[in-house]
Amino acid sequence: MHYRPVSTDTEEDMNEFVMPIDKDKPLCGRKLLLWVGVLLLLVVVGLLVPMIYFAVMANSKACVDGLQAQKECQEVNQHVQRQLNQTQEFSHKKEAEAATCNHTMVTLRESLKKEQAQVAEFQGKLKILNQNLKDALAEVERLRRQSETCSKNNASSCSSFLFVVIAVLVLNALLT
């Protein structure tokens, strides 16, 4: 190898001093550029071929059909999700209505038990009043017979007895 003499005048001269120049091989720089160009071309082709392959595959019928199927599946899934949400809302409404009905039934049962207790109480009172009425009617009947007997025997004692009978009848009428 041969180096050029050092020159301090320009920067260009400095670059020549640093880079060796081979006088026997003047095409060395061109070969290097050619090899770099070929290497870059191979890299570009090596990247471009798979990219074209994947672009073709991405646009293939199977891939397009797969994307369409995926889109339809998502739409069906969203539709089913909306139906599920509506069904859940409907179910919650019906559960609330059922709870209201159950509460109403409990209230009505309690009210029915109270009414039944009152009816039983009233029936007991009615039974007592009926018995009192029967007793009073029997007493009136006895007093009437006695009154008839009295009227034959004594008119003055009969009037007081009649007053007692009328008083008993009035009391019975007030009780019923």
PDB file of C-alpha atoms in Angstrom:
ATOM      1  CA  MET A   1       0.000   0.000   0.000  1.00  0.00           C
ATOM      2  CA  HIS A   2       0.993   3.430  -0.693  1.00  0.00           C
ATOM      3  CA  TYR A   3      -0.014   6.585   1.192  1.00  0.00           C
ATOM      4  CA  ARG A   4      -0.063  10.076  -0.204  1.00  0.00           C
ATOM      5  CA  PRO A   5       2.071  12.720   1.341  1.00  0.00           C
ATOM      6  CA  VAL A   6       0.572  14.721   4.219  1.00  0.00           C
ATOM      7  CA  SER A   7      -0.780  18.093   3.341  1.00  0.00           C
ATOM      8  CA  THR A   8      -2.120  20.508   5.943  1.00  0.00           C
ATOM      9  CA  ASP A   9      -3.783  22.937   3.582  1.00  0.00           C
ATOM     10  CA  THR A  10      -7.311  21.502   3.227  1.00  0.00           C
ATOM     11  CA  GLU A  11      -9.653  19.092   4.801  1.00  0.00           C
ATOM     12  CA  GLU A  12      -9.886  17.150   1.576  1.00  0.00           C
ATOM     13  CA  ASP A  13      -6.194  16.464   1.720  1.00  0.00           C
ATOM     14  CA  MET A  14      -6.613  15.164   5.250  1.00  0.00           C
ATOM     15  CA  ASN A  15      -9.289  12.687   4.135  1.00  0.00           C
ATOM     16  CA  GLU A  16      -7.018  11.365   1.455  1.00  0.00           C
ATOM     17  CA  PHE A  17      -4.282  10.868   4.009  1.00  0.00           C
ATOM     18  CA  VAL A  18      -6.561   8.855   6.306  1.00  0.00           C
ATOM     19  CA  MET A  19      -7.980   6.664   3.557  1.00  0.00           C
ATOM     20  CA  PRO A  20      -5.407   4.474   1.882  1.00  0.00           C
ATOM     21  CA  ILE A  21      -5.422   4.411  -1.861  1.00  0.00           C
ATOM     22  CA  ASP A  22      -4.461   1.272  -3.596  1.00  0.00           C
ATOM     23  CA  LYS A  23      -2.926   2.163  -6.911  1.00  0.00           C
ATOM     24  CA  ASP A  24      -2.957  -1.425  -8.060  1.00  0.00           C
ATOM     25  CA  LYS A  25      -6.741  -1.758  -7.534  1.00  0.00           C
ATOM     26  CA  PRO A  26      -8.522   1.368  -8.740  1.00  0.00           C
ATOM     27  CA  LEU A  27     -11.932  -0.436  -8.960  1.00  0.00           C
ATOM     28  CA  CYS A  28     -12.038  -1.431  -5.280  1.00  0.00           C
ATOM     29  CA  GLY A  29     -14.438   1.368  -4.292  1.00  0.00           C
ATOM     30  CA  ARG A  30     -16.770   0.500  -7.122  1.00  0.00           C
ATOM     31  CA  LYS A  31     -16.822  -3.184  -6.171  1.00  0.00           C
ATOM     32  CA  LEU A  32     -17.604  -2.270  -2.604  1.00  0.00           C
ATOM     33  CA  LEU A  33     -20.515  -0.100  -3.736  1.00  0.00           C
ATOM     34  CA  LEU A  34     -21.661  -2.881  -6.031  1.00  0.00           C
ATOM     35  CA  TRP A  35     -21.610  -5.400  -3.191  1.00  0.00           C
ATOM     36  CA  VAL A  36     -23.435  -3.013  -0.862  1.00  0.00           C
ATOM     37  CA  GLY A  37     -26.026  -2.398  -3.581  1.00  0.00           C
ATOM     38  CA  VAL A  38     -26.477  -6.131  -4.202  1.00  0.00           C
ATOM     39  CA  LEU A  39     -26.770  -6.751  -0.475  1.00  0.00           C
ATOM     40  CA  LEU A  40     -29.373  -3.977  -0.128  1.00  0.00           C
ATOM     41  CA  LEU A  41     -31.251  -5.381  -3.117  1.00  0.00           C
ATOM     42  CA  LEU A  42     -31.272  -8.845  -1.518  1.00  0.00           C
ATOM     43  CA  VAL A  43     -32.505  -7.408   1.768  1.00  0.00           C
ATOM     44  CA  VAL A  44     -35.257  -5.452   0.008  1.00  0.00           C
ATOM     45  CA  VAL A  45     -36.271  -8.495  -2.042  1.00  0.00           C
ATOM     46  CA  GLY A  46     -36.049 -10.686   1.076  1.00  0.00           C
ATOM     47  CA  LEU A  47     -38.453  -8.337   2.912  1.00  0.00           C
ATOM     48  CA  LEU A  48     -40.653  -7.568  -0.060  1.00  0.00           C
ATOM     49  CA  VAL A  49     -41.375 -11.218  -1.003  1.00  0.00           C
ATOM     50  CA  PRO A  50     -42.793 -12.207   2.432  1.00  0.00           C
ATOM     51  CA  MET A  51     -44.706  -8.931   2.582  1.00  0.00           C
ATOM     52  CA  ILE A  52     -46.304  -9.630  -0.806  1.00  0.00           C
ATOM     53  CA  TYR A  53     -47.007 -13.213   0.285  1.00  0.00           C
ATOM     54  CA  PHE A  54     -48.730 -12.059   3.480  1.00  0.00           C
ATOM     55  CA  ALA A  55     -50.673  -9.369   1.572  1.00  0.00           C
ATOM     56  CA  VAL A  56     -51.910 -12.004  -0.867  1.00  0.00           C
ATOM     57  CA  MET A  57     -52.777 -14.362   1.976  1.00  0.00           C
ATOM     58  CA  ALA A  58     -54.563 -11.590   3.885  1.00  0.00           C
ATOM     59  CA  ASN A  59     -56.721 -10.881   0.858  1.00  0.00           C
ATOM     60  CA  SER A  60     -57.363 -14.529   0.086  1.00  0.00           C
ATOM     61  CA  LYS A  61     -60.944 -15.909   0.059  1.00  0.00           C
ATOM     62  CA  ALA A  62     -60.396 -17.944   3.209  1.00  0.00           C
ATOM     63  CA  CYS A  63     -59.103 -14.938   5.131  1.00  0.00           C
ATOM     64  CA  VAL A  64     -61.884 -12.663   3.880  1.00  0.00           C
ATOM     65  CA  ASP A  65     -64.458 -15.355   4.730  1.00  0.00           C
ATOM     66  CA  GLY A  66     -62.894 -15.724   8.171  1.00  0.00           C
ATOM     67  CA  LEU A  67     -63.090 -11.987   8.801  1.00  0.00           C
ATOM     68  CA  GLN A  68     -66.720 -11.949   7.623  1.00  0.00           C
ATOM     69  CA  ALA A  69     -67.532 -14.885   9.905  1.00  0.00           C
ATOM     70  CA  GLN A  70     -65.831 -13.130  12.814  1.00  0.00           C
ATOM     71  CA  LYS A  71     -67.845  -9.960  12.137  1.00  0.00           C
ATOM     72  CA  GLU A  72     -71.109 -11.940  11.981  1.00  0.00           C
ATOM     73  CA  CYS A  73     -70.182 -13.779  15.162  1.00  0.00           C
ATOM     74  CA  GLN A  74     -69.570 -10.483  16.947  1.00  0.00           C
ATOM     75  CA  GLU A  75     -72.924  -9.128  15.736  1.00  0.00           C
ATOM     76  CA  VAL A  76     -74.737 -12.276  16.896  1.00  0.00           C
ATOM     77  CA  ASN A  77     -72.894 -12.098  20.207  1.00  0.00           C
ATOM     78  CA  GLN A  78     -73.970  -8.471  20.701  1.00  0.00           C
ATOM     79  CA  HIS A  79     -77.560  -9.360  19.787  1.00  0.00           C
ATOM     80  CA  VAL A  80     -77.588 -12.261  22.244  1.00  0.00           C
ATOM     81  CA  GLN A  81     -76.052 -10.018  24.919  1.00  0.00           C
ATOM     82  CA  ARG A  82     -78.831  -7.438  24.395  1.00  0.00           C
ATOM     83  CA  GLN A  83     -81.468 -10.169  24.638  1.00  0.00           C
ATOM     84  CA  LEU A  84     -79.840 -11.486  27.816  1.00  0.00           C
ATOM     85  CA  ASN A  85     -79.857  -8.001  29.343  1.00  0.00           C
ATOM     86  CA  GLN A  86     -83.527  -7.530  28.448  1.00  0.00           C
ATOM     87  CA  THR A  87     -84.381 -10.939  29.884  1.00  0.00           C
ATOM     88  CA  GLN A  88     -82.530 -10.140  33.104  1.00  0.00           C
ATOM     89  CA  GLU A  89     -84.362  -6.814  33.423  1.00  0.00           C
ATOM     90  CA  PHE A  90     -87.692  -8.582  32.820  1.00  0.00           C
ATOM     91  CA  SER A  91     -86.756 -11.225  35.384  1.00  0.00           C
ATOM     92  CA  HIS A  92     -85.907  -8.556  37.972  1.00  0.00           C
ATOM     93  CA  LYS A  93     -89.253  -6.842  37.353  1.00  0.00           C
ATOM     94  CA  LYS A  94     -91.130 -10.121  37.754  1.00  0.00           C
ATOM     95  CA  GLU A  95     -89.199 -10.942  40.937  1.00  0.00           C
ATOM     96  CA  ALA A  96     -90.179  -7.539  42.343  1.00  0.00           C
ATOM     97  CA  GLU A  97     -93.809  -8.172  41.386  1.00  0.00           C
ATOM     98  CA  ALA A  98     -93.676 -11.630  42.987  1.00  0.00           C
ATOM     99  CA  ALA A  99     -92.256 -10.131  46.177  1.00  0.00           C
ATOM    100  CA  THR A 100     -95.092  -7.583  46.201  1.00  0.00           C
ATOM    101  CA  CYS A 101     -97.651 -10.354  45.658  1.00  0.00           C
ATOM    102  CA  ASN A 102     -96.127 -12.434  48.451  1.00  0.00           C
ATOM    103  CA  HIS A 103     -96.245  -9.456  50.807  1.00  0.00           C
ATOM    104  CA  THR A 104     -99.869  -8.809  49.828  1.00  0.00           C
ATOM    105  CA  MET A 105    -100.748 -12.471  50.430  1.00  0.00           C
ATOM    106  CA  VAL A 106     -99.177 -12.376  53.889  1.00  0.00           C
ATOM    107  CA  THR A 107    -101.107  -9.207  54.688  1.00  0.00           C
ATOM    108  CA  LEU A 108    -104.355 -10.721  53.395  1.00  0.00           C
ATOM    109  CA  ARG A 109    -103.835 -13.920  55.390  1.00  0.00           C
ATOM    110  CA  GLU A 110    -103.275 -11.927  58.566  1.00  0.00           C
ATOM    111  CA  SER A 111    -106.383  -9.883  57.814  1.00  0.00           C
ATOM    112  CA  LEU A 112    -108.375 -13.073  57.136  1.00  0.00           C
ATOM    113  CA  LYS A 113    -107.258 -14.566  60.457  1.00  0.00           C
ATOM    114  CA  LYS A 114    -108.389 -11.392  62.252  1.00  0.00           C
ATOM    115  CA  GLU A 115    -111.715 -11.473  60.415  1.00  0.00           C
ATOM    116  CA  GLN A 116    -112.182 -15.147  61.267  1.00  0.00           C
ATOM    117  CA  ALA A 117    -111.456 -14.412  64.928  1.00  0.00           C
ATOM    118  CA  GLN A 118    -114.019 -11.585  64.876  1.00  0.00           C
ATOM    119  CA  VAL A 119    -116.579 -13.838  63.161  1.00  0.00           C
ATOM    120  CA  ALA A 120    -116.024 -16.516  65.822  1.00  0.00           C
ATOM    121  CA  GLU A 121    -116.411 -13.891  68.525  1.00  0.00           C
ATOM    122  CA  PHE A 122    -119.600 -12.556  66.936  1.00  0.00           C
ATOM    123  CA  GLN A 123    -120.973 -16.078  66.547  1.00  0.00           C
ATOM    124  CA  GLY A 124    -120.342 -16.688  70.244  1.00  0.00           C
ATOM    125  CA  LYS A 125    -122.143 -13.454  71.130  1.00  0.00           C
ATOM    126  CA  LEU A 126    -124.962 -14.322  68.728  1.00  0.00           C
ATOM    127  CA  LYS A 127    -125.329 -17.739  70.330  1.00  0.00           C
ATOM    128  CA  ILE A 128    -125.548 -16.113  73.757  1.00  0.00           C
ATOM    129  CA  LEU A 129    -128.084 -13.571  72.496  1.00  0.00           C
ATOM    130  CA  ASN A 130    -130.169 -16.320  70.862  1.00  0.00           C
ATOM    131  CA  GLN A 131    -130.157 -18.254  74.105  1.00  0.00           C
ATOM    132  CA  ASN A 132    -131.156 -15.094  75.999  1.00  0.00           C
ATOM    133  CA  LEU A 133    -133.936 -14.539  73.478  1.00  0.00           C
ATOM    134  CA  LYS A 134    -135.187 -18.110  73.872  1.00  0.00           C
ATOM    135  CA  ASP A 135    -135.074 -17.705  77.625  1.00  0.00           C
ATOM    136  CA  ALA A 136    -136.911 -14.387  77.399  1.00  0.00           C
ATOM    137  CA  LEU A 137    -139.547 -15.867  75.068  1.00  0.00           C
ATOM    138  CA  ALA A 138    -140.032 -18.764  77.432  1.00  0.00           C
ATOM    139  CA  GLU A 139    -140.312 -16.288  80.298  1.00  0.00           C
ATOM    140  CA  VAL A 140    -142.849 -14.240  78.314  1.00  0.00           C
ATOM    141  CA  GLU A 141    -144.819 -17.369  77.569  1.00  0.00           C
ATOM    142  CA  ARG A 142    -144.777 -18.319  81.249  1.00  0.00           C
ATOM    143  CA  LEU A 143    -145.743 -14.801  82.212  1.00  0.00           C
ATOM    144  CA  ARG A 144    -148.568 -14.785  79.657  1.00  0.00           C
ATOM    145  CA  ARG A 145    -150.000 -17.947  81.111  1.00  0.00           C
ATOM    146  CA  GLN A 146    -149.606 -16.554  84.543  1.00  0.00           C
ATOM    147  CA  SER A 147    -151.208 -13.334  83.337  1.00  0.00           C
ATOM    148  CA  GLU A 148    -154.193 -15.228  82.029  1.00  0.00           C
ATOM    149  CA  THR A 149    -154.456 -16.951  85.338  1.00  0.00           C
ATOM    150  CA  CYS A 150    -154.098 -13.608  87.078  1.00  0.00           C
ATOM    151  CA  SER A 151    -156.713 -11.943  85.011  1.00  0.00           C
ATOM    152  CA  LYS A 152    -159.140 -14.545  86.140  1.00  0.00           C
ATOM    153  CA  ASN A 153    -158.062 -14.138  89.763  1.00  0.00           C
ATOM    154  CA  ASN A 154    -156.997 -10.574  90.342  1.00  0.00           C
ATOM    155  CA  ALA A 155    -156.941  -7.626  87.927  1.00  0.00           C
ATOM    156  CA  SER A 156    -154.664  -5.308  89.970  1.00  0.00           C
ATOM    157  CA  SER A 157    -151.814  -7.723  90.441  1.00  0.00           C
ATOM    158  CA  CYS A 158    -152.148  -8.561  86.792  1.00  0.00           C
ATOM    159  CA  SER A 159    -151.432  -5.009  85.673  1.00  0.00           C
ATOM    160  CA  SER A 160    -148.149  -4.917  87.595  1.00  0.00           C
ATOM    161  CA  PHE A 161    -147.305  -8.280  86.187  1.00  0.00           C
ATOM    162  CA  LEU A 162    -148.111  -7.005  82.687  1.00  0.00           C
ATOM    163  CA  PHE A 163    -145.791  -4.065  83.268  1.00  0.00           C
ATOM    164  CA  VAL A 164    -142.930  -6.481  84.096  1.00  0.00           C
ATOM    165  CA  VAL A 165    -143.623  -8.517  80.941  1.00  0.00           C
ATOM    166  CA  ILE A 166    -143.569  -5.413  78.746  1.00  0.00           C
ATOM    167  CA  ALA A 167    -140.303  -4.287  80.364  1.00  0.00           C
ATOM    168  CA  VAL A 168    -138.688  -7.687  79.648  1.00  0.00           C
ATOM    169  CA  LEU A 169    -139.864  -7.569  76.031  1.00  0.00           C
ATOM    170  CA  VAL A 170    -138.451  -4.078  75.547  1.00  0.00           C
ATOM    171  CA  LEU A 171    -135.121  -5.131  77.034  1.00  0.00           C
ATOM    172  CA  ASN A 172    -134.952  -8.164  74.720  1.00  0.00           C
ATOM    173  CA  ALA A 173    -135.732  -5.967  71.720  1.00  0.00           C
ATOM    174  CA  LEU A 174    -132.928  -3.574  72.700  1.00  0.00           C
ATOM    175  CA  LEU A 175    -130.432  -6.407  73.052  1.00  0.00           C
ATOM    176  CA  THR A 176    -131.047  -7.746  69.562  1.00  0.00           C
TER     177      THR A 176
END
